[in-house]
Tab-separated table of C-alpha atoms in Angstrom:
chain	number	residue	atom	x	y	z
A	1	MET	CA	0.081	-0.081	0.097
A	2	LYS	CA	1.325	3.346	-0.857
A	3	LYS	CA	1.859	5.827	1.893
A	4	PRO	CA	-0.229	9.112	1.765
A	5	LYS	CA	1.715	11.969	0.711
A	6	TRP	CA	1.715	13.815	4.033
A	7	VAL	CA	3.215	10.720	5.588
A	8	VAL	CA	6.033	10.687	2.999
A	9	GLU	CA	6.714	14.510	3.621
A	10	LYS	CA	6.651	13.935	7.534
A	11	GLU	CA	9.319	11.262	7.182
A	12	GLN	CA	11.381	13.174	4.769
A	13	ALA	CA	11.352	16.176	7.122
A	14	LYS	CA	12.257	13.852	10.024
A	15	LYS	CA	15.362	12.586	8.324
A	16	ALA	CA	16.340	16.204	7.130
A	17	ASP	CA	16.170	17.355	10.748
A	18	ALA	CA	18.126	14.306	11.969
A	19	ALA	CA	20.820	15.198	9.438
A	20	ALA	CA	20.872	18.671	9.889
A	21	THR	CA	24.074	20.417	11.288
A	22	VAL	CA	25.014	24.175	11.954
A	23	TRP	CA	28.231	26.020	11.619
A	24	LEU	CA	28.982	28.227	14.516
A	25	PHE	CA	31.704	30.848	14.074
A	26	GLY	CA	33.477	33.575	16.283
A	27	LEU	CA	35.616	33.067	19.254
A	28	HIS	CA	32.776	33.650	21.810
A	29	ALA	CA	30.048	31.293	20.041
A	30	VAL	CA	32.552	28.494	19.514
A	31	ARG	CA	34.171	28.682	22.930
A	32	ASP	CA	30.590	28.243	24.587
A	33	ALA	CA	29.672	25.669	22.384
A	34	LEU	CA	32.917	23.820	23.137
A	35	LEU	CA	32.044	24.092	26.684
A	36	ASN	CA	28.472	23.093	26.600
A	37	PRO	CA	28.325	19.221	27.420
A	38	ARG	CA	24.711	19.136	26.003
A	39	ARG	CA	26.047	20.294	22.529
A	40	GLU	CA	26.982	17.434	19.879
A	41	LYS	CA	30.454	18.825	18.223
A	42	LEU	CA	31.346	17.296	14.832
A	43	ARG	CA	34.236	19.468	13.383
A	44	LEU	CA	36.340	22.292	14.541
A	45	MET	CA	38.257	24.581	12.092
A	46	VAL	CA	40.609	27.055	13.573
A	47	THR	CA	43.598	29.348	12.723
A	48	LEU	CA	46.738	28.660	15.140
A	49	ASN	CA	45.981	31.953	16.695
A	50	ALA	CA	42.467	30.974	17.511
A	51	GLN	CA	43.434	27.556	18.508
A	52	ASN	CA	45.537	29.179	21.211
A	53	LYS	CA	42.930	31.511	22.285
A	54	LEU	CA	40.377	28.488	22.604
A	55	ALA	CA	42.969	25.810	24.065
A	56	ASP	CA	41.235	25.209	27.416
A	57	ALA	CA	37.715	24.817	25.735
A	58	ILE	CA	39.270	22.630	23.037
A	59	ALA	CA	40.757	20.265	25.711
A	60	THR	CA	37.580	20.351	27.761
A	61	ALA	CA	35.638	19.308	24.680
A	62	GLY	CA	38.106	16.650	23.767
A	63	ILE	CA	37.884	17.351	20.190
A	64	THR	CA	40.747	17.497	17.840
A	65	ALA	CA	40.850	20.792	15.765
A	66	ASP	CA	41.607	21.220	12.106
A	67	VAL	CA	44.513	23.961	12.060
A	68	ILE	CA	44.232	25.858	8.902
A	69	ASP	CA	46.744	28.537	7.456
A	70	PRO	CA	44.746	31.826	7.840
A	71	ARG	CA	45.066	32.438	4.075
A	72	LYS	CA	43.294	29.180	3.327
A	73	PHE	CA	40.835	29.447	6.201
A	74	ARG	CA	37.447	29.060	4.237
A	75	PRO	CA	34.705	27.215	6.421
A	76	PRO	CA	31.200	26.736	4.944
A	77	ILE	CA	29.823	30.056	6.009
A	78	ASP	CA	28.856	33.273	4.640
A	79	PRO	CA	32.196	34.749	3.341
A	80	GLY	CA	31.216	37.991	5.165
A	81	SER	CA	31.125	36.459	8.622
A	82	VAL	CA	33.316	37.685	11.220
A	83	HIS	CA	34.716	34.319	12.121
A	84	GLN	CA	37.947	35.535	14.066
A	85	GLY	CA	39.492	32.164	12.901
A	86	ALA	CA	37.225	29.929	14.414
A	87	ALA	CA	34.214	27.552	12.958
A	88	LEU	CA	32.581	24.660	14.707
A	89	GLU	CA	30.229	22.209	12.986
A	90	VAL	CA	27.423	21.143	15.495
A	91	LYS	CA	24.031	19.354	15.722
A	92	PRO	CA	21.171	21.643	16.741
A	93	LEU	CA	20.324	21.629	20.305
A	94	ASP	CA	17.268	19.645	21.693
A	95	TRP	CA	15.572	21.496	24.530
A	96	GLY	CA	12.634	19.017	24.430
A	97	THR	CA	8.892	20.051	24.139
A	98	LEU	CA	6.969	23.194	25.149
A	99	GLU	CA	5.966	21.463	28.575
A	100	ASP	CA	9.623	20.674	29.113
A	101	VAL	CA	10.331	24.446	29.481
A	102	ALA	CA	7.252	25.909	30.528
A	103	ILE	CA	6.929	23.873	33.636
A	104	GLY	CA	9.209	24.239	36.594
A	105	ASP	CA	9.784	27.776	38.354
A	106	ALA	CA	7.405	28.995	40.824
A	107	ALA	CA	6.477	31.779	38.449
A	108	PRO	CA	8.233	31.508	35.344
A	109	ARG	CA	8.065	33.606	32.302
A	110	LEU	CA	8.068	32.969	28.563
A	111	ILE	CA	8.802	34.889	25.185
A	112	LEU	CA	6.937	33.726	22.376
A	113	LEU	CA	7.680	35.138	18.804
A	114	ASP	CA	5.260	35.262	16.087
A	115	ARG	CA	7.032	35.124	12.756
A	116	VAL	CA	10.442	36.927	14.084
A	117	THR	CA	12.681	35.639	11.362
A	118	ASP	CA	15.678	38.023	11.657
A	119	PRO	CA	18.479	35.763	13.396
A	120	HIS	CA	20.169	38.826	14.824
A	121	ASN	CA	16.719	39.883	16.473
A	122	VAL	CA	16.247	36.286	18.004
A	123	GLY	CA	19.927	36.134	19.187
A	124	ALA	CA	19.628	39.364	21.034
A	125	ILE	CA	16.387	38.151	22.682
A	126	LEU	CA	17.924	34.954	23.873
A	127	ARG	CA	20.563	37.280	25.429
A	128	SER	CA	17.933	39.446	27.024
A	129	ALA	CA	16.051	36.374	28.017
A	130	GLU	CA	19.070	34.846	29.752
A	131	VAL	CA	20.169	38.110	31.672
A	132	LEU	CA	16.431	38.742	32.632
A	133	GLY	CA	15.579	35.174	33.790
A	134	ALA	CA	13.043	33.930	31.266
A	135	SER	CA	12.424	30.388	31.321
A	136	ALA	CA	12.621	29.914	27.592
A	137	VAL	CA	12.131	31.706	23.979
A	138	ILE	CA	9.337	30.050	21.930
A	139	GLY	CA	9.422	30.274	18.111
A	140	THR	CA	7.635	28.451	15.328
A	141	ARG	CA	9.137	25.676	12.999
A	142	HIS	CA	8.201	27.699	10.025
A	143	HIS	CA	8.531	31.432	9.461
A	144	SER	CA	11.029	31.912	12.490
A	145	ALA	CA	14.645	32.011	12.610
A	146	PRO	CA	16.438	28.571	13.225
A	147	GLU	CA	19.771	27.969	14.702
A	148	THR	CA	22.497	29.627	12.679
A	149	GLY	CA	25.895	30.990	13.276
A	150	ALA	CA	24.616	34.441	12.705
A	151	LEU	CA	22.059	33.879	15.567
A	152	ALA	CA	24.663	32.157	17.796
A	153	LYS	CA	27.152	35.202	17.473
A	154	THR	CA	24.370	37.651	18.119
A	155	ALA	CA	23.284	35.659	21.119
A	156	SER	CA	26.965	35.904	22.596
A	157	GLY	CA	26.689	32.458	24.124
A	158	ALA	CA	23.071	32.599	25.241
A	159	LEU	CA	22.267	30.127	22.806
A	160	GLU	CA	24.010	27.322	24.410
A	161	ARG	CA	22.253	28.204	27.894
A	162	GLN	CA	18.895	29.741	27.211
A	163	PRO	CA	16.245	27.206	25.960
A	164	TYR	CA	14.979	28.123	22.500
A	165	VAL	CA	11.974	25.911	21.366
A	166	ARG	CA	10.155	25.923	17.879
A	167	VAL	CA	6.706	24.760	18.012
A	168	ARG	CA	4.459	23.587	15.031
A	169	ASN	CA	1.407	26.120	15.739
A	170	LEU	CA	1.784	29.383	17.909
A	171	SER	CA	-2.064	29.569	18.585
A	172	ASP	CA	-2.099	26.053	19.697
A	173	ALA	CA	1.030	26.705	22.121
A	174	ILE	CA	-0.633	29.545	23.531
A	175	VAL	CA	-3.708	27.537	24.458
A	176	SER	CA	-1.593	24.732	25.897
A	177	LEU	CA	0.178	27.557	27.847
A	178	GLN	CA	-3.270	28.890	29.267
A	179	GLY	CA	-4.191	25.370	30.287
A	180	MET	CA	-0.971	25.339	32.335
A	181	GLY	CA	-2.028	28.435	34.124
A	182	TYR	CA	-0.354	31.120	32.081
A	183	THR	CA	-1.475	34.717	31.605
A	184	VAL	CA	-0.570	35.104	27.977
A	185	LEU	CA	-0.117	38.852	26.954
A	186	GLY	CA	0.584	40.110	23.409
A	187	LEU	CA	2.457	43.286	22.600
A	188	ASP	CA	0.545	45.599	20.578
A	189	GLY	CA	1.300	49.546	20.103
A	190	ASP	CA	-2.104	50.292	20.203
A	191	ALA	CA	-3.235	48.561	23.325
A	192	GLU	CA	-5.054	50.346	25.895
A	193	GLN	CA	-3.404	48.910	28.944
A	194	THR	CA	0.296	48.487	30.004
A	195	ILE	CA	2.113	45.233	30.719
A	196	GLU	CA	2.285	46.477	34.587
A	197	THR	CA	-1.449	47.107	34.710
A	198	ALA	CA	-2.404	43.934	33.202
A	199	LEU	CA	-0.462	41.840	35.667
A	200	GLN	CA	-1.286	43.681	38.544
A	201	GLY	CA	-2.076	41.344	41.544
A	202	GLN	CA	-0.801	38.287	39.645
A	203	LYS	CA	2.608	38.090	41.163
A	204	ASP	CA	2.713	34.132	41.507
A	205	ARG	CA	1.070	33.507	38.074
A	206	PRO	CA	3.066	32.385	35.163
A	207	VAL	CA	3.571	35.019	32.244
A	208	ALA	CA	4.131	34.457	28.590
A	209	LEU	CA	4.943	37.702	26.484
A	210	VAL	CA	4.063	37.331	22.736
A	211	LEU	CA	5.805	39.641	20.309
A	212	GLY	CA	5.327	39.837	16.548
A	213	ALA	CA	7.735	40.669	13.822
A	214	GLU	CA	8.586	44.313	13.200
A	215	GLY	CA	5.924	45.939	10.888
A	216	PRO	CA	3.144	43.443	10.690
A	217	GLY	CA	3.261	42.741	14.331
A	218	LEU	CA	0.872	40.023	15.830
A	219	ARG	CA	-1.057	38.195	13.175
A	220	GLN	CA	-4.846	38.361	13.855
A	221	LYS	CA	-5.264	34.619	14.918
A	222	THR	CA	-2.413	35.370	17.678
A	223	ARG	CA	-4.130	38.454	18.731
A	224	GLU	CA	-7.357	36.714	19.278
A	225	THR	CA	-5.796	33.837	21.215
A	226	CYS	CA	-3.822	35.948	23.779
A	227	ASP	CA	-5.637	36.695	27.121
A	228	ALA	CA	-5.096	40.441	26.644
A	229	LEU	CA	-3.169	43.008	24.606
A	230	VAL	CA	-0.581	45.204	26.305
A	231	LYS	CA	1.681	47.948	25.509
A	232	ILE	CA	5.170	49.238	26.810
A	233	ASP	CA	4.532	52.371	28.598
A	234	ALA	CA	6.221	55.057	26.470
A	235	ALA	CA	7.118	58.943	27.294
A	236	GLY	CA	6.360	60.169	23.746
A	237	GLY	CA	3.523	59.431	21.219
A	238	PHE	CA	5.917	58.473	18.387
A	239	GLY	CA	8.446	56.069	17.208
A	240	SER	CA	8.642	52.459	17.942
A	241	LEU	CA	10.987	49.978	19.520
A	242	ASN	CA	13.099	47.065	17.582
A	243	VAL	CA	11.430	43.730	18.625
A	244	SER	CA	14.603	42.697	20.619
A	245	ASN	CA	14.484	45.877	22.589
A	246	ALA	CA	10.921	45.484	23.099
A	247	ALA	CA	11.364	41.922	24.513
A	248	ALA	CA	13.991	43.174	26.950
A	249	ILE	CA	11.721	45.943	28.320
A	250	ALA	CA	8.597	43.548	28.477
A	251	LEU	CA	10.632	40.823	30.444
A	252	TYR	CA	11.902	43.695	32.786
A	253	ALA	CA	8.327	45.010	33.159
A	254	SER	CA	6.773	41.722	33.918
A	255	LYS	CA	9.721	40.638	36.380
A	256	ASP	CA	8.227	42.001	39.686
A	257	HIS	CA	4.307	42.372	39.101
A	258	ALA	CA	2.404	42.614	42.156
């Protein structure tokens, strides 16, 4: 019996995911990946200078580096990437399911991203999430930034420590979080209430903050699924924030709701 098309496509996608690798680059991103026991490391390419700078991390990882003349150093990354003489091929990290990262802390906080595709923005959000104590950053499997070297470099090591989970459907994830007791707030510049107002009196309630891509913002289905739409309290009535800046401010504003 011939398999249905959707079954074949699902099996092919699963095989592609299993075979996928990522090239990380730059001294900071490579060092943090080498020191991460959760990270499966496949191949390390370095110049002699970079090898000397990464010597301790290379020894800890127990990996043999390919030392290459700087004039011949051409790892399979964008030629314009600032690699600092270090590139590491790895398997993507597996942080588990939405439930794995959403349940745990007494009052966890999550960042959900609705079609935020720029790896630099997602990298910066991961960095802020780590600093400000978010439990995880949640994106979607399609129309969101996957793990890339550019994302890792912008995250400045946070990719190795800050859970980044991509789900099939964001609205379904929101409904699941609501079932776990989360208050889910969508950020919208035209909303009537601020984050602080929406969270007043909910100190022990887990919170998920949903941010959309710059320009289009949240999709209609996402807006309708959130518990409420909120805005960042701004001093002026003009301008807008980059999505990574908005994520950092929203996390800070939600940190100590009383």
